[in-house]
mmCIF file of C-alpha atoms and ligand atoms in Angstrom:
data_model
loop_
_atom_site.group_PDB
_atom_site.id
_atom_site.type_symbol
_atom_site.label_atom_id
_atom_site.label_comp_id
_atom_site.label_asym_id
_atom_site.label_seq_id
_atom_site.Cartn_x
_atom_site.Cartn_y
_atom_site.Cartn_z
ATOM 1 C CA MET A 1 0.085 0.438 0.069
ATOM 2 C CA THR A 2 2.505 2.736 -0.019
ATOM 3 C CA ASN A 3 1.916 4.375 -2.874
ATOM 4 C CA SER A 4 -1.065 3.820 -2.304
ATOM 5 C CA LYS A 5 -3.577 7.201 -2.143
ATOM 6 C CA LYS A 6 -4.915 8.075 1.153
ATOM 7 C CA LEU A 7 -8.754 8.718 1.418
ATOM 8 C CA LEU A 8 -11.307 9.989 3.732
ATOM 9 C CA ILE A 9 -15.214 9.293 3.165
ATOM 10 C CA VAL A 10 -16.948 11.516 4.914
ATOM 11 C CA ALA A 11 -21.184 10.860 6.076
ATOM 12 C CA GLY A 12 -23.451 11.840 8.360
ATOM 13 C CA ALA A 13 -26.736 12.310 7.861
ATOM 14 C CA ARG A 14 -29.327 9.768 6.458
ATOM 15 C CA PRO A 15 -29.799 11.266 2.412
ATOM 16 C CA ASN A 16 -25.618 11.051 2.862
ATOM 17 C CA PHE A 17 -25.495 7.152 3.344
ATOM 18 C CA MET A 18 -27.753 6.156 0.306
ATOM 19 C CA LYS A 19 -24.507 7.944 -1.715
ATOM 20 C CA ILE A 20 -21.739 6.187 -0.158
ATOM 21 C CA ALA A 21 -23.009 3.205 0.080
ATOM 22 C CA PRO A 22 -22.243 2.521 -3.944
ATOM 23 C CA ILE A 23 -18.365 4.193 -3.681
ATOM 24 C CA LEU A 24 -17.279 2.228 -0.915
ATOM 25 C CA ARG A 25 -18.569 -0.531 -3.062
ATOM 26 C CA GLU A 26 -16.690 0.714 -6.159
ATOM 27 C CA LEU A 27 -13.877 1.681 -4.035
ATOM 28 C CA LYS A 28 -13.092 -1.883 -2.377
ATOM 29 C CA LEU A 29 -12.828 -3.126 -6.309
ATOM 30 C CA HIS A 30 -9.299 -0.752 -6.577
ATOM 31 C CA GLN A 31 -7.609 -1.421 -3.332
ATOM 32 C CA ASP A 32 -4.382 -1.741 -5.180
ATOM 33 C CA VAL A 33 -4.546 2.188 -5.405
ATOM 34 C CA PHE A 34 -6.753 3.563 -3.103
ATOM 35 C CA ASP A 35 -6.229 2.864 1.172
ATOM 36 C CA TRP A 36 -9.391 4.708 2.575
ATOM 37 C CA ARG A 37 -10.815 5.024 5.564
ATOM 38 C CA LEU A 38 -14.574 6.001 6.549
ATOM 39 C CA VAL A 39 -15.789 8.880 8.898
ATOM 40 C CA HIS A 40 -19.796 9.311 10.136
ATOM 41 C CA THR A 41 -19.902 12.400 11.903
ATOM 42 C CA GLY A 42 -22.708 11.719 14.236
ATOM 43 C CA GLN A 43 -24.809 13.666 12.336
ATOM 44 C CA HIS A 44 -28.069 11.916 12.261
ATOM 45 C CA TYR A 45 -27.618 9.326 15.525
ATOM 46 C CA ASP A 46 -31.143 7.665 15.969
ATOM 47 C CA LYS A 47 -31.335 3.998 14.755
ATOM 48 C CA ASP A 48 -33.713 4.495 12.461
ATOM 49 C CA MET A 49 -31.834 7.697 10.986
ATOM 50 C CA SER A 50 -28.621 5.903 10.958
ATOM 51 C CA THR A 51 -27.831 2.316 12.128
ATOM 52 C CA VAL A 52 -30.166 0.559 9.983
ATOM 53 C CA PHE A 53 -29.078 2.374 6.885
ATOM 54 C CA PHE A 54 -25.544 0.810 7.286
ATOM 55 C CA GLU A 55 -27.049 -2.284 7.769
ATOM 56 C CA GLU A 56 -29.073 -2.415 5.022
ATOM 57 C CA LEU A 57 -27.119 -0.476 2.340
ATOM 58 C CA GLY A 58 -23.906 -3.249 3.282
ATOM 59 C CA ILE A 59 -21.889 -0.307 4.709
ATOM 60 C CA PRO A 60 -18.962 -1.100 6.400
ATOM 61 C CA ALA A 61 -18.674 0.454 10.362
ATOM 62 C CA PRO A 62 -17.393 3.798 10.473
ATOM 63 C CA ASP A 63 -13.084 3.327 11.135
ATOM 64 C CA PHE A 64 -13.837 7.102 13.014
ATOM 65 C CA TYR A 65 -17.115 8.068 14.582
ATOM 66 C CA LEU A 66 -17.544 11.617 15.894
ATOM 67 C CA ASP A 67 -20.607 11.680 17.999
ATOM 68 C CA ALA A 68 -21.749 14.984 16.947
ATOM 69 C CA GLY A 69 -25.570 15.236 16.480
ATOM 70 C CA GLY A 70 -27.091 17.367 18.086
ATOM 71 C CA GLY A 71 -27.627 21.208 18.280
ATOM 72 C CA THR A 72 -27.650 24.985 16.699
ATOM 73 C CA HIS A 73 -26.498 24.279 13.210
ATOM 74 C CA ALA A 74 -23.364 26.096 14.538
ATOM 75 C CA GLN A 75 -22.858 23.874 17.878
ATOM 76 C CA GLN A 76 -23.137 20.613 15.082
ATOM 77 C CA THR A 77 -20.494 22.341 12.366
ATOM 78 C CA GLY A 78 -18.291 23.268 14.954
ATOM 79 C CA ARG A 79 -18.212 20.111 17.035
ATOM 80 C CA ILE A 80 -17.897 18.339 13.461
ATOM 81 C CA MET A 81 -15.036 20.938 12.434
ATOM 82 C CA GLU A 82 -13.300 19.977 15.657
ATOM 83 C CA ARG A 83 -13.657 16.203 15.586
ATOM 84 C CA PHE A 84 -12.570 16.011 12.000
ATOM 85 C CA GLU A 85 -9.444 17.526 12.743
ATOM 86 C CA VAL A 86 -7.872 15.382 14.497
ATOM 87 C CA VAL A 87 -9.188 12.430 11.613
ATOM 88 C CA CYS A 88 -7.537 14.652 9.374
ATOM 89 C CA GLN A 89 -4.388 15.395 11.669
ATOM 90 C CA LYS A 90 -4.361 11.052 12.403
ATOM 91 C CA TRP A 91 -5.214 9.890 9.180
ATOM 92 C CA GLN A 92 -3.208 12.590 6.389
ATOM 93 C CA PRO A 93 -5.023 12.008 3.741
ATOM 94 C CA ASP A 94 -4.848 12.840 -0.193
ATOM 95 C CA LEU A 95 -7.817 12.977 -0.981
ATOM 96 C CA VAL A 96 -11.971 13.735 1.474
ATOM 97 C CA ILE A 97 -14.620 13.122 -0.563
ATOM 98 C CA VAL A 98 -17.648 14.498 0.446
ATOM 99 C CA VAL A 99 -21.598 13.817 -0.616
ATOM 100 C CA GLY A 100 -24.552 15.934 -0.615
ATOM 101 C CA ASP A 101 -25.343 18.874 1.818
ATOM 102 C CA VAL A 102 -25.956 18.496 4.996
ATOM 103 C CA ASN A 103 -23.920 20.104 7.427
ATOM 104 C CA SER A 104 -21.721 17.324 7.971
ATOM 105 C CA THR A 105 -20.337 18.267 3.911
ATOM 106 C CA LEU A 106 -19.746 21.644 4.278
ATOM 107 C CA ALA A 107 -17.733 21.048 7.964
ATOM 108 C CA ALA A 108 -15.564 18.352 6.371
ATOM 109 C CA SER A 109 -14.570 19.753 3.509
ATOM 110 C CA ILE A 110 -13.705 23.068 5.477
ATOM 111 C CA VAL A 111 -11.689 20.926 7.865
ATOM 112 C CA ALA A 112 -9.925 19.267 4.837
ATOM 113 C CA LYS A 113 -8.916 21.725 2.562
ATOM 114 C CA LYS A 114 -7.447 23.819 5.680
ATOM 115 C CA ALA A 115 -5.446 20.800 6.448
ATOM 116 C CA GLY A 116 -3.785 20.755 2.890
ATOM 117 C CA SER A 117 -6.354 17.277 1.234
ATOM 118 C CA LYS A 118 -8.131 17.434 -2.134
ATOM 119 C CA VAL A 119 -11.706 17.466 -1.676
ATOM 120 C CA ALA A 120 -13.831 16.539 -4.229
ATOM 121 C CA HIS A 121 -17.949 16.689 -3.644
ATOM 122 C CA VAL A 122 -19.969 14.027 -4.811
ATOM 123 C CA GLU A 123 -23.612 15.778 -6.000
ATOM 124 C CA ALA A 124 -21.987 18.880 -6.604
ATOM 125 C CA GLY A 125 -23.268 22.165 -8.436
ATOM 126 C CA LEU A 126 -26.779 22.291 -7.118
ATOM 127 C CA ARG A 127 -28.213 25.255 -6.637
ATOM 128 C CA SER A 128 -31.786 26.539 -5.031
ATOM 129 C CA GLY A 129 -31.144 29.899 -6.087
ATOM 130 C CA ASP A 130 -32.427 29.802 -2.236
ATOM 131 C CA MET A 131 -30.083 30.972 0.685
ATOM 132 C CA SER A 132 -32.601 30.490 3.561
ATOM 133 C CA MET A 133 -32.445 26.959 2.869
ATOM 134 C CA PRO A 134 -29.266 25.892 5.109
ATOM 135 C CA GLU A 135 -28.541 23.783 2.313
ATOM 136 C CA GLU A 136 -28.150 25.890 -0.347
ATOM 137 C CA ILE A 137 -25.539 27.304 2.154
ATOM 138 C CA ASN A 138 -23.652 24.046 2.453
ATOM 139 C CA ARG A 139 -23.239 23.971 -0.698
ATOM 140 C CA ILE A 140 -22.094 26.845 -2.126
ATOM 141 C CA VAL A 141 -19.546 27.192 0.536
ATOM 142 C CA THR A 142 -18.734 23.214 -0.104
ATOM 143 C CA ASP A 143 -18.092 23.807 -3.878
ATOM 144 C CA ALA A 144 -16.119 27.632 -3.109
ATOM 145 C CA ILE A 145 -13.104 25.140 -1.816
ATOM 146 C CA THR A 146 -14.023 21.914 -3.900
ATOM 147 C CA ASP A 147 -10.946 20.217 -6.392
ATOM 148 C CA TYR A 148 -12.933 17.700 -8.265
ATOM 149 C CA PHE A 149 -16.830 18.371 -8.860
ATOM 150 C CA PHE A 150 -19.206 15.020 -9.207
ATOM 151 C CA VAL A 151 -22.123 16.172 -11.160
ATOM 152 C CA THR A 152 -25.498 14.710 -11.144
ATOM 153 C CA GLU A 153 -27.228 16.867 -13.643
ATOM 154 C CA PRO A 154 -26.321 19.227 -16.354
ATOM 155 C CA SER A 155 -27.643 22.276 -14.554
ATOM 156 C CA GLY A 156 -24.975 21.335 -11.587
ATOM 157 C CA ILE A 157 -21.935 22.575 -14.520
ATOM 158 C CA ASP A 158 -23.275 25.260 -15.960
ATOM 159 C CA ASN A 159 -24.122 26.614 -11.692
ATOM 160 C CA LEU A 160 -20.402 25.837 -11.576
ATOM 161 C CA ILE A 161 -19.054 27.476 -14.388
ATOM 162 C CA ARG A 162 -21.280 30.564 -13.642
ATOM 163 C CA GLU A 163 -19.207 30.872 -10.973
ATOM 164 C CA GLY A 164 -16.137 30.172 -12.488
ATOM 165 C CA HIS A 165 -14.611 26.738 -11.616
ATOM 166 C CA GLU A 166 -12.175 25.072 -14.483
ATOM 167 C CA PRO A 167 -14.354 22.763 -16.856
ATOM 168 C CA SER A 168 -11.220 20.921 -15.868
ATOM 169 C CA GLN A 169 -12.764 20.313 -12.774
ATOM 170 C CA LEU A 170 -15.803 19.573 -13.706
ATOM 171 C CA PHE A 171 -17.455 15.784 -14.093
ATOM 172 C CA PHE A 172 -20.667 14.948 -15.201
ATOM 173 C CA VAL A 173 -20.739 11.618 -13.935
ATOM 174 C CA GLY A 174 -24.719 11.018 -12.928
ATOM 175 C CA HIS A 175 -25.888 9.758 -9.822
ATOM 176 C CA VAL A 176 -24.492 7.859 -7.428
ATOM 177 C CA MET A 177 -28.147 7.687 -5.382
ATOM 178 C CA ILE A 178 -29.943 6.359 -7.846
ATOM 179 C CA ASP A 179 -26.929 3.601 -8.104
ATOM 180 C CA ASN A 180 -27.562 2.960 -4.689
ATOM 181 C CA LEU A 181 -31.860 2.802 -5.805
ATOM 182 C CA TYR A 182 -31.179 0.431 -8.569
ATOM 183 C CA HIS A 183 -29.101 -1.663 -6.403
ATOM 184 C CA GLN A 184 -31.181 -1.997 -3.662
ATOM 185 C CA LEU A 185 -34.294 -2.425 -5.908
ATOM 186 C CA SER A 186 -32.624 -5.420 -7.834
ATOM 187 C CA ILE A 187 -32.180 -6.984 -3.803
ATOM 188 C CA LEU A 188 -36.222 -5.922 -3.479
ATOM 189 C CA GLU A 189 -36.789 -7.635 -6.665
ATOM 190 C CA SER A 190 -34.751 -11.239 -5.686
ATOM 191 C CA ARG A 191 -37.224 -11.575 -2.246
ATOM 192 C CA PRO A 192 -40.928 -11.099 -3.406
ATOM 193 C CA GLY A 193 -43.455 -12.175 -0.583
ATOM 194 C CA HIS A 194 -41.087 -10.470 1.604
ATOM 195 C CA GLN A 195 -43.171 -8.934 4.895
ATOM 196 C CA PHE A 196 -42.708 -5.875 6.555
ATOM 197 C CA SER A 197 -43.390 -3.954 9.516
ATOM 198 C CA THR A 198 -45.933 -2.014 6.984
ATOM 199 C CA SER A 199 -46.949 -4.894 4.944
ATOM 200 C CA PRO A 200 -51.190 -5.357 6.618
ATOM 201 C CA LEU A 201 -50.986 -1.905 6.361
ATOM 202 C CA LYS A 202 -50.327 -1.773 2.645
ATOM 203 C CA ARG A 203 -52.965 -5.028 1.742
ATOM 204 C CA GLU A 204 -55.564 -2.579 3.374
ATOM 205 C CA LEU A 205 -54.651 0.185 1.543
ATOM 206 C CA GLU A 206 -54.464 -2.330 -1.864
ATOM 207 C CA THR A 207 -56.810 0.056 -3.469
ATOM 208 C CA GLY A 208 -54.116 2.781 -3.384
ATOM 209 C CA TYR A 209 -52.698 4.907 -1.440
ATOM 210 C CA GLY A 210 -49.800 8.788 -1.433
ATOM 211 C CA VAL A 211 -46.511 8.511 0.684
ATOM 212 C CA LEU A 212 -45.858 12.224 2.077
ATOM 213 C CA THR A 213 -42.277 13.337 3.712
ATOM 214 C CA LEU A 214 -41.560 16.938 5.284
ATOM 215 C CA HIS A 215 -39.154 18.064 6.933
ATOM 216 C CA ARG A 216 -37.539 21.377 5.746
ATOM 217 C CA PRO A 217 -37.240 23.637 8.133
ATOM 218 C CA SER A 218 -39.065 26.389 6.052
ATOM 219 C CA ASN A 219 -42.114 24.073 6.200
ATOM 220 C CA VAL A 220 -42.251 22.376 9.573
ATOM 221 C CA ASP A 221 -40.093 24.456 11.881
ATOM 222 C CA ASP A 222 -42.895 26.784 11.682
ATOM 223 C CA PRO A 223 -46.189 25.808 13.578
ATOM 224 C CA VAL A 224 -48.162 27.934 11.426
ATOM 225 C CA ALA A 225 -47.198 27.291 8.620
ATOM 226 C CA LEU A 226 -46.636 23.702 9.591
ATOM 227 C CA SER A 227 -50.844 23.012 10.126
ATOM 228 C CA ASN A 228 -51.193 24.798 7.118
ATOM 229 C CA LEU A 229 -49.665 22.890 5.300
ATOM 230 C CA ILE A 230 -51.696 20.020 7.013
ATOM 231 C CA ALA A 231 -54.786 21.003 6.739
ATOM 232 C CA VAL A 232 -54.814 20.825 2.946
ATOM 233 C CA ILE A 233 -52.398 16.877 3.626
ATOM 234 C CA ASN A 234 -56.094 15.849 5.459
ATOM 235 C CA GLN A 235 -58.002 17.076 2.406
ATOM 236 C CA VAL A 236 -55.959 15.563 0.076
ATOM 237 C CA SER A 237 -56.571 12.492 2.427
ATOM 238 C CA VAL A 238 -59.782 12.744 1.539
ATOM 239 C CA HIS A 239 -59.154 11.365 -2.029
ATOM 240 C CA LEU A 240 -56.678 9.539 -1.184
ATOM 241 C CA PRO A 241 -54.853 7.915 2.047
ATOM 242 C CA LEU A 242 -51.612 9.050 2.470
ATOM 243 C CA LEU A 243 -48.671 7.181 4.493
ATOM 244 C CA PHE A 244 -46.930 10.024 6.202
ATOM 245 C CA VAL A 245 -42.949 8.563 7.238
ATOM 246 C CA VAL A 246 -42.465 11.185 9.496
ATOM 247 C CA HIS A 247 -39.157 12.362 10.475
ATOM 248 C CA PRO A 248 -37.563 13.253 13.955
ATOM 249 C CA ARG A 249 -37.615 16.943 14.089
ATOM 250 C CA THR A 250 -41.883 17.232 12.597
ATOM 251 C CA ALA A 251 -42.986 14.566 14.492
ATOM 252 C CA SER A 252 -41.415 16.296 17.904
ATOM 253 C CA ILE A 253 -43.137 19.807 16.679
ATOM 254 C CA ILE A 254 -46.902 17.814 15.720
ATOM 255 C CA GLU A 255 -47.106 16.583 19.077
ATOM 256 C CA ARG A 256 -45.643 19.871 20.673
ATOM 257 C CA HIS A 257 -48.587 21.956 19.524
ATOM 258 C CA GLU A 258 -50.870 19.454 18.909
ATOM 259 C CA ILE A 259 -51.246 19.136 14.939
ATOM 260 C CA GLY A 260 -55.018 17.404 14.468
ATOM 261 C CA LEU A 261 -54.236 14.793 11.524
ATOM 262 C CA ALA A 262 -57.612 13.424 9.604
ATOM 263 C CA SER A 263 -57.946 9.609 10.142
ATOM 264 C CA GLY A 264 -56.992 8.970 6.216
ATOM 265 C CA VAL A 265 -53.523 10.358 7.220
ATOM 266 C CA HIS A 266 -51.292 7.472 8.503
ATOM 267 C CA LEU A 267 -48.077 8.241 10.501
ATOM 268 C CA LEU A 268 -45.277 6.018 10.630
ATOM 269 C CA ARG A 269 -41.972 6.303 12.130
ATOM 270 C CA PRO A 270 -38.877 6.716 9.784
ATOM 271 C CA LEU A 271 -38.537 3.509 8.113
ATOM 272 C CA PRO A 272 -35.386 1.281 6.994
ATOM 273 C CA TYR A 273 -34.703 2.294 3.061
ATOM 274 C CA MET A 274 -35.678 -1.058 2.244
ATOM 275 C CA GLU A 275 -39.613 -0.916 3.273
ATOM 276 C CA PHE A 276 -39.825 2.721 2.418
ATOM 277 C CA LEU A 277 -38.602 1.988 -1.368
ATOM 278 C CA ASN A 278 -41.182 -0.978 -0.959
ATOM 279 C CA LEU A 279 -43.941 1.791 -0.533
ATOM 280 C CA TRP A 280 -43.297 4.732 -2.531
ATOM 281 C CA LYS A 281 -42.380 2.808 -6.002
ATOM 282 C CA ASP A 282 -45.975 1.654 -5.893
ATOM 283 C CA ALA A 283 -47.715 4.469 -4.986
ATOM 284 C CA ARG A 284 -50.330 7.164 -6.851
ATOM 285 C CA LEU A 285 -48.182 9.606 -5.951
ATOM 286 C CA VAL A 286 -45.392 11.045 -3.110
ATOM 287 C CA LEU A 287 -45.707 14.289 -1.934
ATOM 288 C CA THR A 288 -42.531 15.424 -0.050
ATOM 289 C CA ASP A 289 -40.090 18.292 0.588
ATOM 290 C CA SER A 290 -37.004 15.904 0.670
ATOM 291 C CA GLY A 291 -33.993 16.911 -1.988
ATOM 292 C CA GLY A 292 -33.312 12.852 -2.780
ATOM 293 C CA LEU A 293 -36.743 11.709 -3.343
ATOM 294 C CA GLN A 294 -37.063 14.021 -5.667
ATOM 295 C CA GLU A 295 -35.000 12.240 -7.870
ATOM 296 C CA GLU A 296 -35.367 8.514 -6.798
ATOM 297 C CA THR A 297 -39.511 9.180 -7.996
ATOM 298 C CA THR A 298 -38.121 10.500 -11.146
ATOM 299 C CA ALA A 299 -35.671 7.994 -12.103
ATOM 300 C CA LEU A 300 -38.671 4.920 -11.447
ATOM 301 C CA GLY A 301 -40.956 7.366 -12.957
ATOM 302 C CA VAL A 302 -43.154 7.358 -9.998
ATOM 303 C CA PRO A 303 -45.000 10.919 -10.241
ATOM 304 C CA CYS A 304 -43.954 13.450 -7.505
ATOM 305 C CA ILE A 305 -45.412 16.512 -6.119
ATOM 306 C CA THR A 306 -43.004 18.673 -4.246
ATOM 307 C CA LEU A 307 -44.101 21.316 -1.472
ATOM 308 C CA ARG A 308 -41.363 23.258 -2.107
ATOM 309 C CA GLU A 309 -41.376 26.883 -4.475
ATOM 310 C CA ASN A 310 -37.996 26.155 -5.800
ATOM 311 C CA THR A 311 -35.692 22.510 -6.873
ATOM 312 C CA GLU A 312 -31.972 22.834 -6.922
ATOM 313 C CA ARG A 313 -32.912 19.397 -8.738
ATOM 314 C CA PRO A 314 -34.687 21.324 -12.431
ATOM 315 C CA ILE A 315 -34.021 18.112 -14.420
ATOM 316 C CA THR A 316 -36.635 16.510 -12.030
ATOM 317 C CA VAL A 317 -39.421 19.301 -13.786
ATOM 318 C CA THR A 318 -38.093 19.465 -16.802
ATOM 319 C CA ASP A 319 -37.546 15.460 -18.117
ATOM 320 C CA GLY A 320 -38.950 14.112 -14.969
ATOM 321 C CA SER A 321 -41.640 13.113 -13.345
ATOM 322 C CA ASN A 322 -41.739 16.237 -10.416
ATOM 323 C CA VAL A 323 -44.209 19.474 -10.243
ATOM 324 C CA LEU A 324 -43.505 22.036 -7.763
ATOM 325 C CA VAL A 325 -46.513 23.484 -5.533
ATOM 326 C CA GLY A 326 -45.172 24.821 -2.849
ATOM 327 C CA SER A 327 -47.352 25.738 0.011
ATOM 328 C CA ASP A 328 -50.333 26.884 -1.819
ATOM 329 C CA SER A 329 -53.041 25.311 -0.895
ATOM 330 C CA SER A 330 -55.159 25.451 -4.392
ATOM 331 C CA LYS A 331 -52.331 24.805 -6.358
ATOM 332 C CA ILE A 332 -51.090 21.209 -3.704
ATOM 333 C CA LEU A 333 -55.253 20.063 -4.672
ATOM 334 C CA ARG A 334 -55.092 20.453 -8.083
ATOM 335 C CA ALA A 335 -51.935 18.684 -8.575
ATOM 336 C CA VAL A 336 -53.263 15.988 -6.828
ATOM 337 C CA GLU A 337 -57.065 16.337 -8.872
ATOM 338 C CA LEU A 338 -54.628 16.364 -11.851
ATOM 339 C CA GLN A 339 -52.386 12.775 -10.893
ATOM 340 C CA LEU A 340 -55.413 11.413 -9.932
ATOM 341 C CA GLN A 341 -57.298 11.317 -13.084
ATOM 342 C CA SER A 342 -56.380 8.719 -15.826
ATOM 343 C CA GLY A 343 -54.624 10.234 -18.994
ATOM 344 C CA LYS A 344 -53.742 13.567 -17.023
ATOM 345 C CA GLN A 345 -49.891 12.387 -14.957
ATOM 346 C CA ARG A 346 -47.520 13.904 -17.244
ATOM 347 C CA GLU A 347 -44.695 12.069 -19.134
ATOM 348 C CA SER A 348 -41.546 11.464 -17.325
ATOM 349 C CA ARG A 349 -38.248 10.565 -18.864
ATOM 350 C CA LYS A 350 -34.830 8.982 -17.307
ATOM 351 C CA PRO A 351 -32.355 11.894 -16.558
ATOM 352 C CA GLU A 352 -28.919 10.958 -18.851
ATOM 353 C CA LEU A 353 -27.094 9.068 -17.046
ATOM 354 C CA TRP A 354 -28.872 7.841 -14.397
ATOM 355 C CA ASP A 355 -28.370 4.526 -14.823
ATOM 356 C CA GLY A 356 -26.163 2.937 -12.109
ATOM 357 C CA ALA A 357 -22.608 3.486 -13.071
ATOM 358 C CA ALA A 358 -22.425 7.062 -11.496
ATOM 359 C CA ALA A 359 -19.478 5.372 -8.680
ATOM 360 C CA SER A 360 -17.678 3.959 -10.961
ATOM 361 C CA ARG A 361 -17.152 6.945 -13.087
ATOM 362 C CA ILE A 362 -16.165 8.848 -9.950
ATOM 363 C CA VAL A 363 -13.475 6.357 -8.881
ATOM 364 C CA GLU A 364 -12.376 6.054 -12.927
ATOM 365 C CA VAL A 365 -11.782 10.178 -12.471
ATOM 366 C CA LEU A 366 -10.357 10.028 -9.231
ATOM 367 C CA ARG A 367 -7.391 7.105 -10.172
ATOM 368 C CA ARG A 368 -6.633 9.164 -13.281
ATOM 369 C CA VAL A 369 -6.624 12.889 -11.339
ATOM 370 C CA LEU A 370 -4.719 12.000 -8.250
HETATM 371 C C1 LIG B 401 -31.020 17.030 7.762
HETATM 372 C C2 LIG B 401 -30.137 18.097 6.465
HETATM 373 C C3 LIG B 401 -31.045 18.358 5.661
HETATM 374 C C4 LIG B 401 -31.307 15.981 5.457
HETATM 375 C C5 LIG B 401 -32.103 16.391 6.449
HETATM 376 C C6 LIG B 401 -32.543 14.442 5.778
HETATM 377 C C7 LIG B 401 -28.539 19.813 7.380
HETATM 378 C C8 LIG B 401 -28.619 21.528 7.328
HETATM 379 N N1 LIG B 401 -29.998 19.530 7.047
HETATM 380 O O1 LIG B 401 -32.270 17.800 8.454
HETATM 381 O O2 LIG B 401 -30.435 18.485 4.692
HETATM 382 O O3 LIG B 401 -32.467 16.730 4.167
HETATM 383 O O4 LIG B 401 -31.018 15.661 7.471
HETATM 384 O O5 LIG B 401 -32.939 13.771 7.223
HETATM 385 O O6 LIG B 401 -27.862 19.202 7.203
HETATM 386 N N2 LIG B 401 -33.061 14.211 14.935
HETATM 387 C C9 LIG B 401 -32.755 13.333 15.717
HETATM 388 N N3 LIG B 401 -32.357 12.170 15.522
HETATM 389 C C10 LIG B 401 -31.738 12.058 14.630
HETATM 390 C C11 LIG B 401 -31.161 12.780 13.688
HETATM 391 C C12 LIG B 401 -32.071 14.123 14.576
HETATM 392 O O7 LIG B 401 -34.291 13.292 16.284
HETATM 393 O O8 LIG B 401 -31.259 10.683 14.650
HETATM 394 C C13 LIG B 401 -33.532 15.224 15.549
HETATM 395 C C14 LIG B 401 -33.179 16.213 16.764
HETATM 396 O O9 LIG B 401 -34.011 16.721 16.982
HETATM 397 C C15 LIG B 401 -31.954 16.996 16.191
HETATM 398 C C16 LIG B 401 -33.033 17.651 14.818
HETATM 399 O O10 LIG B 401 -33.464 16.475 14.010
HETATM 400 O O11 LIG B 401 -31.591 18.159 16.297
HETATM 401 C C17 LIG B 401 -32.533 18.370 12.786
HETATM 402 O O12 LIG B 401 -31.980 17.623 12.827
HETATM 403 P P1 LIG B 401 -30.440 18.112 11.965
HETATM 404 O O13 LIG B 401 -28.940 16.964 11.917
HETATM 405 O O14 LIG B 401 -29.457 19.123 12.014
HETATM 406 O O15 LIG B 401 -30.954 18.325 10.550
HETATM 407 P P2 LIG B 401 -32.638 17.552 9.779
HETATM 408 O O16 LIG B 401 -33.318 18.371 10.090
HETATM 409 O O17 LIG B 401 -32.281 15.773 10.119
#
């Protein structure tokens, strides 16, 4: 291993885990060139939000666990930075790979760069244009100090060029999260009849259901905004039963403010990947404010109604199955109504290079540039 390149791969929150799984699988095929270690910042720490994904997605136990979850953004980011710096001093990486746009992505990239390491950002260049989103700040700051940009859709390349980055640093490789989706889907399809904890509920709902997720601060942190949104959700559930897979932060706000849910809205704890996939792939529609789910639904052509005013993933709207409706009740109801009328569904095609081979392209590039 004396001439091999030393890498650190950093993950911290639920949406990171799906993205590192295919990269790690690919790196294992190139042990001759890369000596790598995995860092889990602990941003997400609940079993439901973290451990189950490691088990299910075949991610090895982290070599370094920073236990830096909870607190305000500054507290969390600061804690990750302090503890990750110690890891960088110990391991002296040539390259740090960060994924996505969570606080762990931002914190690790700043520390890596100052420690003299190169930074690779997977899912670089996405921009919502909405600086009130913590993730937009994380994306912009991370990309400002990234050396190798791995991009999922053409808008990412355009954004990075506009921001003055060298075209030779930009690599349009497709999407590792979609690699993971196909990998997990093939495992799911290889075990028909598998019983999940939601199976009994699903049988009850054989006539059709929607899946709902909500966790963006702009939708859930203000109890009045959340109550208004839930009032519309309750109306939707009169026409279509909704399975509401609820993030811990949203669950605690609903409980604290005693926000009432209609009987057609079924609350479910955060689900393991496979179980969640098994639900949404057959849903008549998905209502969400998640970034990743907009893309996964596009990859499988499942109709998605996004409860946000903007998206950093515009290809899901131009090419995919996604519509943006924000929090306007009439727009939400109209979009649901159109979706439920046969023949009114929008056409959807799979974006370029979302073919399950993004991780192998990334590792190929890293072999070349390092
Ligand atoms: C984070 C990401 C967001 C991503 C989301 C997916 C940032 C800025 N945000 O948001 O981009 O879409 O993850 O889930 O990084 N909590 C638990 N258990 C956990 C984790 C969190 O109860 O395992 C609760 C805690 O009250 C915690 C709060 O959720 O303080 C917020 O967690 P945090 O990691 O700060 O942000 P998310 O809302 O999860």
